[in-house]
């Protein structure tokens, strides 16, 4: 029979997320059962009972039970958890409960008290919290072969993303990255600019027809999904959009519920939610495999002499189908599927969050909206906004950069040391997790004058921020070999979408409206609707 600790551990690792509130629940239950009932009932029964209870009761009531045990559990853990040798100084005890309660506050308090390199236990794991720019760089670049993704599993839902770029490591990752890079070169990204502008204009002419009050986060989730689907599949994506968009939206919603829920039921367990999710993924898989097969046939007929067919497709799918490894092998269907799915996931939510925060900042600073509109007039004149203009829309770009400084969509980057290593003067044991807090780094007054102010001008010539490429306190897209492959795509999208919006619309916070605050789950998303009033320019 397992120990109570192992049973609780089962709960905490049975989902494939890393997020500490899940682990927190396992730990708290462990402490709770240990405190309340000593050795207690058989552990298998304990796990079954907890799972059964969790479906029937609201998760919230379970959370209440955990919170009741919180103080006692923390006290006991503080006494029992040894400080790991080799870690820099940091909060004592296990930080799981504090981290689950209010992660931003915990990391801010920890950094304030212990500086840019702090060590602690998190759900039993050794963790270092890093917001020192040099150490962040060392982890992401100089020691990138030691600090890997495996073990941190930043992304829940491997069944959706498979073994795609975002989560793979080692040779699998190396090959996929090599094969993916060409599709994200500048020239390739330029070809997606038209869809970015056209789809934004479609939104402005329909849901955003003034006067209207809209939840921008919801609208941007759909817009960025349509943009990435169009970049991946071109026109056939448009045809398949009806099938792909609702299925992936359902899968995303599932993960959203998971990321904000206290208890993760394993995906294989047939809860109504899990069944619905599985059906969505199956539907999505069918649609993606059909798009792959159809395109393969078309490309084959092109190579047999149907001149012109090949040239019609300039989307990511075609690039992936045509790319060959050094030994001449192409991507197999499973890798292709995983990569396409990964790009849909990685490219959608982060961009939707960026656009939502940018519009919220701008709604609070109307004169900045005017500056964007004027810049677009000056640069674009009467023409359509296009990728050719993106590099010249410097103020709009500064708004994007400043938004990602204050509210980085990827607010924390996780790595796990695959071997013992030396960092910042400490000998970290193998399996230490490093959490690089971009949120802290980007707001540190040591590196940023007026750190808490939204001030795009700091990025313009004469401003006090170094350009992003030379700025070691600014890593919204990460750095080193695992740097975001979609950085160019995301910058182009952010600039073109904002330029298209503010050329035609004004945004304002409705009177008495609530301003959404950052909610740190896997990404730094708004904690509620981003409702803004839309009027004509
Ligand atoms: C504002 C938008 C975006 C932000 C802030 C962002 C941020 C990031 C960050 C910080 C990483 C590195 C994670 C780590 O080191 O653990 C990353 C990786 C990645 N991003 Fe993005 N991203 C954005 C948009 C996109 C888009 C549009 C795509 C694709 C269309 C994309 C695809 C990826 C992929 C595939 C990876 C994994 C790369 C690898 O490990 O080789 N991202 N992103």
XYZ file of C-alpha atoms and ligand atoms in Angstrom:
580
model
C 0.000 0.000 0.000
C 1.138 3.521 -0.784
C 1.684 6.047 1.942
C -0.742 8.920 2.306
C 1.958 11.139 0.862
C 2.196 9.009 -2.264
C -1.567 9.008 -2.688
C -1.694 12.764 -2.513
C 1.215 12.884 -4.922
C -0.878 10.836 -7.342
C -3.446 13.562 -7.384
C -0.889 16.234 -7.876
C 0.881 14.581 -10.803
C -2.020 12.815 -12.461
C -2.865 15.923 -14.473
C -0.072 16.890 -16.800
C 0.120 20.492 -15.635
C 2.882 21.888 -13.529
C 0.876 24.614 -11.953
C 1.512 24.642 -8.235
C -2.113 24.981 -7.139
C -2.605 21.397 -8.213
C 0.412 20.265 -6.337
C -0.742 22.500 -3.521
C -3.958 20.595 -3.282
C -2.087 17.303 -3.118
C 0.220 18.657 -0.441
C -2.541 20.251 1.559
C -4.610 17.089 1.453
C -1.576 15.163 2.500
C -1.101 17.423 5.471
C -4.810 17.481 6.135
C -5.170 13.730 6.271
C -1.935 13.429 8.187
C -3.036 15.992 10.734
C -6.642 15.035 11.110
C -6.618 11.289 10.945
C -3.087 10.063 11.431
C -2.366 7.051 9.210
C -5.987 7.202 7.966
C -7.836 4.976 5.495
C -6.183 3.032 2.674
C -4.637 5.399 0.227
C -6.292 4.001 -2.874
C -9.654 4.490 -1.218
C -8.581 7.963 -0.208
C -7.779 8.898 -3.799
C -11.019 7.358 -5.084
C -13.071 9.064 -2.435
C -11.480 12.410 -3.171
C -12.069 12.067 -6.888
C -15.675 11.045 -6.350
C -16.255 13.893 -3.958
C -14.652 16.327 -6.334
C -17.179 15.610 -9.102
C -20.196 15.716 -6.893
C -19.272 18.703 -4.823
C -18.274 21.994 -6.285
C -14.517 22.313 -6.518
C -14.943 25.477 -4.512
C -16.082 23.619 -1.415
C -13.052 21.377 -1.617
C -10.975 24.487 -1.885
C -12.587 25.773 1.289
C -11.585 22.600 3.072
C -8.047 23.063 1.864
C -8.026 26.665 2.989
C -9.221 25.655 6.441
C -6.266 23.341 6.719
C -3.923 25.870 5.219
C -2.545 27.452 8.375
C -1.978 24.208 10.175
C -0.510 22.570 7.079
C 1.879 25.440 6.491
C 3.058 25.342 10.105
C 3.703 21.614 9.951
C 5.400 21.833 6.583
C 7.615 24.649 7.769
C 8.772 22.444 10.581
C 9.210 19.316 8.493
C 10.600 20.573 5.213
C 14.359 20.734 5.277
C 15.979 23.612 3.442
C 17.675 22.058 0.433
C 21.456 22.283 0.580
C 22.862 24.313 -2.286
C 19.919 26.652 -2.769
C 20.290 30.400 -2.215
C 18.423 31.833 0.805
C 14.657 32.158 0.487
C 11.351 31.628 2.278
C 11.311 28.661 4.617
C 8.817 25.843 4.409
C 6.980 24.791 1.283
C 5.809 27.708 -0.859
C 3.033 25.769 -2.634
C 0.195 27.310 -0.671
C 1.542 30.856 -0.895
C 2.261 30.449 -4.589
C -1.201 29.065 -5.265
C -2.901 31.802 -3.263
C -1.356 34.859 -4.916
C 1.626 34.028 -7.121
C 2.462 37.586 -8.158
C 2.482 38.745 -4.568
C 4.567 35.770 -3.506
C 7.222 36.312 -6.146
C 7.261 40.067 -5.555
C 7.587 39.655 -1.786
C 10.245 36.971 -2.196
C 12.282 39.094 -4.582
C 11.949 42.140 -2.341
C 13.156 40.180 0.658
C 15.818 37.909 -0.873
C 16.843 39.667 -4.095
C 16.970 38.356 -7.653
C 17.976 34.797 -6.721
C 15.963 33.017 -4.036
C 15.607 29.343 -3.195
C 12.711 27.448 -1.627
C 10.648 24.286 -1.718
C 7.602 24.246 -3.963
C 5.363 21.195 -3.654
C 8.398 19.292 -2.422
C 10.626 20.341 -5.336
C 13.751 22.472 -5.077
C 13.065 25.762 -6.806
C 15.051 28.903 -7.491
C 13.211 32.089 -8.352
C 15.292 34.214 -10.694
C 14.783 37.846 -11.563
C 18.423 38.815 -11.854
C 19.099 39.590 -15.541
C 22.542 37.959 -15.648
C 21.316 34.731 -14.077
C 18.250 34.658 -16.325
C 20.554 34.937 -19.307
C 22.838 32.234 -17.964
C 19.920 29.815 -17.598
C 18.356 30.524 -20.996
C 21.574 30.881 -22.999
C 24.890 29.848 -21.432
C 23.576 26.826 -19.526
C 20.739 25.960 -21.893
C 21.962 22.371 -22.207
C 21.642 21.922 -18.425
C 18.394 23.837 -17.888
C 15.879 21.993 -20.038
C 12.099 21.853 -20.313
C 11.592 18.257 -19.275
C 10.637 18.147 -15.627
C 9.051 21.583 -15.686
C 6.349 20.759 -18.256
C 5.282 24.353 -18.627
C 2.334 23.463 -20.702
C -0.613 21.382 -19.525
C -2.267 19.257 -22.139
C 0.373 17.240 -23.886
C -2.497 15.292 -25.450
C -3.336 18.416 -27.402
C 0.161 19.638 -28.241
C 1.706 16.154 -28.515
C 5.479 16.333 -28.638
C 5.650 19.632 -30.485
C 8.300 22.349 -30.222
C 6.945 23.937 -27.079
C 7.366 20.901 -24.857
C 9.923 18.572 -26.499
C 13.623 18.427 -25.640
C 16.887 16.991 -26.973
C 17.168 15.573 -30.483
C 13.410 15.578 -31.133
C 13.243 19.298 -30.343
C 16.440 20.041 -32.353
C 15.077 18.404 -35.486
C 11.647 20.005 -35.189
C 13.155 23.440 -34.601
C 15.496 23.047 -37.592
C 12.584 22.021 -39.791
C 10.320 24.789 -38.450
C 12.733 27.752 -38.647
C 12.303 28.482 -42.390
C 8.545 28.926 -41.992
C 9.178 31.782 -39.542
C 11.804 33.724 -41.486
C 10.982 37.339 -42.189
C 9.962 36.777 -45.809
C 7.576 34.011 -44.787
C 6.079 36.073 -41.962
C 5.495 38.985 -44.382
C 3.112 36.800 -46.358
C 0.813 36.413 -43.324
C 0.440 40.203 -42.884
C -2.499 40.478 -45.278
C -4.587 37.970 -43.323
C -3.773 39.868 -40.091
C -5.134 43.115 -41.530
C -8.079 41.591 -43.451
C -9.335 39.564 -40.491
C -9.045 42.613 -38.194
C -11.036 44.712 -40.660
C -13.680 41.967 -40.786
C -13.982 42.176 -37.005
C -14.234 45.993 -37.090
C -17.026 45.742 -39.676
C -19.040 43.194 -37.742
C -18.762 42.777 -33.953
C -16.929 46.097 -33.540
C -19.375 48.199 -35.565
C -19.925 51.268 -33.329
C -21.388 51.994 -30.963
C -20.651 48.786 -29.117
C -19.415 47.507 -25.781
C -17.300 44.384 -26.283
C -15.227 42.036 -24.151
C -11.973 42.468 -26.037
C -10.267 39.397 -24.625
C -13.022 37.161 -26.042
C -12.879 38.916 -29.419
C -9.094 38.798 -29.600
C -9.037 35.088 -28.765
C -11.146 34.456 -31.842
C -9.242 36.939 -34.010
C -5.792 35.557 -33.164
C -7.014 32.001 -33.658
C -8.374 32.904 -37.085
C -5.078 34.628 -37.926
C -2.938 31.676 -36.914
C -5.251 29.165 -38.669
C -5.063 31.264 -41.798
C -1.249 31.443 -41.588
C -1.058 27.693 -41.108
C -3.517 26.578 -43.737
C -4.056 29.533 -46.082
C -7.307 29.409 -47.997
C -7.974 25.824 -47.085
C -7.835 27.019 -43.482
C -10.635 29.434 -44.327
C -12.714 26.587 -45.695
C -11.857 24.358 -42.749
C -12.247 27.233 -40.253
C -15.822 26.252 -39.489
C -14.592 22.914 -38.243
C -11.232 23.848 -36.712
C -12.156 27.035 -34.833
C -15.038 25.675 -32.674
C -13.113 22.472 -31.902
C -9.970 24.259 -30.827
C -11.999 26.850 -28.912
C -13.654 24.012 -26.955
C -10.236 22.459 -26.238
C -8.829 25.818 -25.103
C -11.782 26.411 -22.814
C -11.124 23.037 -21.261
C -7.539 24.038 -20.497
C -8.648 27.422 -19.239
C -10.947 25.715 -16.732
C -8.107 23.373 -15.790
C -5.572 26.131 -15.337
C -7.846 27.995 -12.944
C -9.224 24.962 -11.122
C -7.908 23.655 -7.845
C -8.284 20.008 -8.806
C -7.164 18.435 -12.028
C -8.944 15.205 -12.858
C -6.775 13.141 -15.210
C -7.723 13.433 -18.863
C -8.482 9.711 -19.180
C -11.197 9.842 -16.510
C -14.637 10.063 -18.204
C -16.036 13.207 -16.602
C -18.459 15.090 -18.915
C -15.802 17.753 -19.336
C -13.116 15.227 -20.259
C -15.425 13.451 -22.716
C -16.256 16.729 -24.418
C -12.575 17.611 -24.577
C -11.634 14.228 -26.073
C -14.339 14.593 -28.735
C -13.046 18.076 -29.602
C -9.485 16.825 -29.962
C -10.670 13.940 -32.160
C -12.594 16.352 -34.341
C -9.603 18.636 -34.544
C -7.286 15.742 -35.413
C -9.629 14.602 -38.182
C -9.768 18.126 -39.636
C -5.989 18.586 -39.436
C -5.167 15.189 -40.958
C -7.630 15.891 -43.762
C -6.004 19.257 -44.460
C -2.578 17.574 -44.458
C -3.673 14.797 -46.845
C -5.474 17.112 -49.251
C -2.502 19.407 -49.426
C -0.067 16.539 -49.895
C -2.109 15.346 -52.894
C -2.211 18.825 -54.390
C 1.532 19.306 -53.984
C 2.164 15.869 -55.511
C 0.051 16.776 -58.521
C 1.977 20.059 -58.775
C 5.286 18.229 -58.889
C 3.868 16.012 -61.650
C 3.478 19.030 -63.878
C 0.354 20.842 -62.780
C 2.412 24.017 -62.918
C 1.278 26.755 -60.645
C -0.435 24.619 -58.032
C 2.592 24.679 -55.762
C 2.974 28.437 -56.017
C -0.600 28.979 -54.855
C 0.234 27.793 -51.343
C 2.523 29.937 -49.287
C 1.222 28.896 -45.881
C 2.994 27.155 -43.034
C 1.499 23.772 -43.888
C 3.104 23.828 -47.344
C 6.436 24.883 -45.899
C 6.316 22.053 -43.388
C 5.380 19.527 -46.105
C 8.242 20.633 -48.319
C 10.994 20.896 -45.751
C 13.561 18.056 -45.646
C 16.079 17.028 -43.024
C 19.797 16.689 -43.954
C 19.211 13.013 -44.699
C 16.288 13.869 -46.991
C 13.496 12.723 -44.681
C 10.315 14.736 -44.378
C 8.203 15.233 -41.249
C 5.920 12.322 -40.525
C 2.191 12.929 -40.072
C 2.267 12.707 -36.290
C 5.073 15.294 -35.961
C 3.337 17.487 -38.487
C 0.095 17.300 -36.539
C 1.884 18.041 -33.242
C 3.677 21.036 -34.743
C 0.534 22.509 -36.312
C -1.363 22.052 -33.066
C 1.504 23.565 -31.045
C 1.544 26.644 -33.248
C -2.205 27.084 -32.895
C -1.883 26.903 -29.125
C 1.318 28.943 -28.731
C 0.277 31.530 -31.281
C -3.241 32.211 -30.126
C -3.585 32.971 -26.449
C -0.312 34.894 -26.006
C -1.193 37.261 -28.843
C -4.794 37.668 -27.644
C -3.468 38.620 -24.215
C -0.963 41.083 -25.645
C -3.669 42.816 -27.698
C -6.106 42.907 -24.763
C -3.598 44.524 -22.396
C -2.438 46.956 -25.094
C -6.020 48.101 -25.783
C -6.752 48.386 -22.077
C -3.676 50.604 -21.544
C -4.607 52.672 -24.586
C -8.223 53.051 -23.471
C -6.831 54.670 -20.323
C -4.518 56.947 -22.354
C -6.619 58.324 -25.248
C -3.810 60.613 -26.449
C -1.764 57.492 -27.233
C -4.578 56.229 -29.473
C -4.373 59.553 -31.329
C -0.630 59.123 -31.800
C -1.112 55.683 -33.312
C -3.837 56.985 -35.647
C -1.619 59.882 -36.749
C 1.364 57.601 -37.265
C -0.722 55.282 -39.445
C -1.937 58.257 -41.492
C 1.628 59.551 -41.919
C 3.146 56.184 -42.842
C 0.344 54.487 -44.735
C -1.588 57.404 -46.213
C -4.704 56.205 -48.055
C -3.352 52.686 -48.725
C -4.196 49.494 -46.830
C -1.990 48.758 -43.822
C 0.429 45.977 -44.806
C 3.500 44.108 -43.586
C 5.625 46.568 -45.590
C 4.561 49.301 -43.126
C 5.186 47.359 -39.926
C 8.850 48.379 -39.596
C 7.958 52.059 -39.964
C 5.162 52.183 -37.374
C 7.625 52.933 -34.589
C 5.219 54.362 -32.032
C 2.797 51.454 -32.487
C 5.732 49.092 -32.013
C 6.714 50.971 -28.839
C 3.172 50.427 -27.500
C 3.551 46.688 -28.130
C 6.967 46.590 -26.418
C 5.772 48.583 -23.421
C 2.682 46.395 -23.038
C 4.890 43.302 -22.883
C 7.163 44.974 -20.362
C 4.400 45.602 -17.828
C 2.207 42.609 -18.644
C 4.366 39.944 -20.308
C 1.906 37.308 -21.658
C 4.493 34.624 -20.773
C 5.137 35.973 -17.297
C 7.326 33.153 -16.038
C 9.721 30.796 -17.806
C 10.414 27.404 -16.276
C 13.403 25.108 -16.641
C 14.670 22.054 -14.804
C 18.367 21.369 -14.207
C 19.034 17.939 -15.720
C 22.299 17.748 -13.707
C 23.843 19.399 -10.672
C 25.216 22.781 -11.664
C 26.706 26.004 -10.347
C 24.653 29.175 -10.672
C 25.134 32.560 -9.035
C 27.747 31.112 -6.646
C 25.536 28.213 -5.471
C 25.830 24.508 -6.245
C 22.304 23.615 -7.249
C 21.336 19.965 -6.987
C 20.106 18.138 -10.107
C 16.363 18.502 -10.727
C 16.253 22.025 -9.326
C 13.514 23.958 -11.098
C 14.425 27.484 -12.164
C 11.529 29.921 -12.472
C 12.558 33.056 -14.321
C 10.110 35.785 -13.434
C 9.828 38.086 -16.426
C 7.125 39.946 -14.560
C 9.602 40.983 -11.839
C 12.489 41.572 -14.160
C 10.439 43.859 -16.399
C 9.253 45.939 -13.444
C 12.479 46.169 -11.478
C 13.165 49.879 -10.683
C 16.910 49.085 -10.730
C 16.633 48.618 -14.490
C 13.543 50.646 -15.369
C 13.025 54.312 -14.456
C 9.308 54.963 -13.774
C 8.985 51.191 -13.679
C 5.243 51.089 -12.981
C 4.234 53.679 -15.621
C 2.981 52.757 -19.060
C 5.337 54.872 -21.135
C 5.849 53.769 -24.771
C 8.143 56.763 -25.391
C 10.893 55.067 -23.423
C 11.375 52.784 -26.482
C 11.703 55.613 -29.037
C 15.016 57.269 -29.994
C 16.106 59.431 -27.054
C 14.091 57.295 -24.621
C 15.828 55.574 -21.731
C 15.142 51.924 -22.691
C 17.799 50.051 -24.630
C 16.475 48.436 -27.827
C 14.969 44.994 -27.063
C 17.813 43.079 -28.725
C 20.442 44.699 -26.452
C 18.282 44.836 -23.367
C 19.151 42.160 -20.828
C 16.302 43.155 -18.541
C 13.670 42.497 -21.191
C 12.895 38.991 -22.437
C 9.193 38.824 -23.387
C 9.952 36.096 -25.931
C 12.560 34.272 -23.876
C 16.126 33.857 -25.169
C 18.682 31.319 -26.342
C 17.834 28.195 -28.301
C 14.275 28.066 -26.922
C 13.459 31.654 -27.817
C 9.934 32.046 -29.196
C 9.925 30.916 -32.801
C 6.908 33.132 -33.410
C 8.528 36.372 -32.212
C 8.544 38.006 -35.664
C 5.010 36.768 -36.312
C 3.757 38.109 -32.974
C 5.416 41.512 -33.407
C 3.993 41.855 -36.905
C 0.562 40.812 -35.660
C 0.604 43.177 -32.655
C 1.638 46.168 -34.790
C -0.681 45.496 -37.743
C -3.753 44.700 -35.645
C -3.340 47.804 -33.439
C -2.647 50.023 -36.458
C -5.771 48.692 -38.212
C -7.940 49.162 -35.126
C -6.879 52.700 -34.150
C -7.018 53.938 -37.702
C -10.784 53.352 -37.602
C -11.929 53.130 -33.981
C -11.578 54.745 -30.538
C -11.686 52.732 -27.350
C -12.765 53.888 -23.894
C -13.383 52.342 -20.498
C -17.188 52.533 -19.946
C -18.047 54.770 -16.999
C -18.007 52.735 -13.800
C -16.385 49.849 -15.716
C -13.982 47.582 -13.888
C -10.357 47.515 -15.032
C -9.200 43.889 -15.428
C -6.108 42.923 -13.440
C -3.362 40.444 -14.386
C -4.197 36.874 -13.417
C -1.103 34.695 -13.455
C -2.052 31.217 -14.670
C 0.108 29.645 -17.359
C -0.048 32.978 -19.111
C -0.688 36.411 -17.602
C -4.276 36.798 -18.713
C -6.931 39.306 -17.616
C -8.810 38.178 -14.517
C -12.196 39.062 -16.039
C -13.775 40.655 -19.084
C -11.887 43.487 -20.748
C -15.042 45.386 -21.617
C -14.443 48.550 -23.618
C -16.641 50.987 -25.445
C -16.039 51.188 -29.191
C -16.710 54.329 -31.222
C -15.748 55.573 -34.680
C -12.681 57.650 -35.273
C 2.834 38.084 -27.838
C 2.938 36.874 -28.299
C 3.904 35.836 -27.817
C 4.674 35.792 -26.685
C 4.767 36.834 -25.575
C 5.413 34.555 -26.728
C 6.325 34.169 -25.751
C 7.069 33.018 -25.818
C 8.092 32.658 -24.880
C 8.528 33.479 -23.668
C 8.614 31.482 -25.288
C 9.765 30.741 -24.628
C 9.258 29.825 -23.554
C 10.404 29.168 -22.810
O 11.563 29.520 -22.984
O 10.093 28.282 -22.009
C 7.899 31.056 -26.465
C 8.120 29.891 -27.144
C 7.417 29.507 -28.262
N 6.509 30.258 -28.961
Fe 5.863 32.098 -28.484
N 5.085 33.888 -27.859
C 4.179 34.627 -28.561
C 3.613 34.321 -29.784
C 3.859 33.184 -30.502
C 3.334 32.902 -31.818
C 2.459 33.863 -32.628
C 3.768 31.658 -32.163
C 3.534 30.865 -33.426
C 2.737 31.191 -34.405
C 4.577 31.153 -31.062
C 5.175 29.920 -31.012
C 6.056 29.520 -30.027
C 6.720 28.218 -30.030
C 6.496 27.106 -31.029
C 7.572 28.219 -28.928
C 8.518 27.100 -28.506
C 9.849 27.318 -29.191
C 10.892 26.293 -28.822
O 10.958 25.860 -27.666
O 11.692 25.963 -29.719
N 4.619 32.116 -30.079
N 6.970 32.017 -26.782
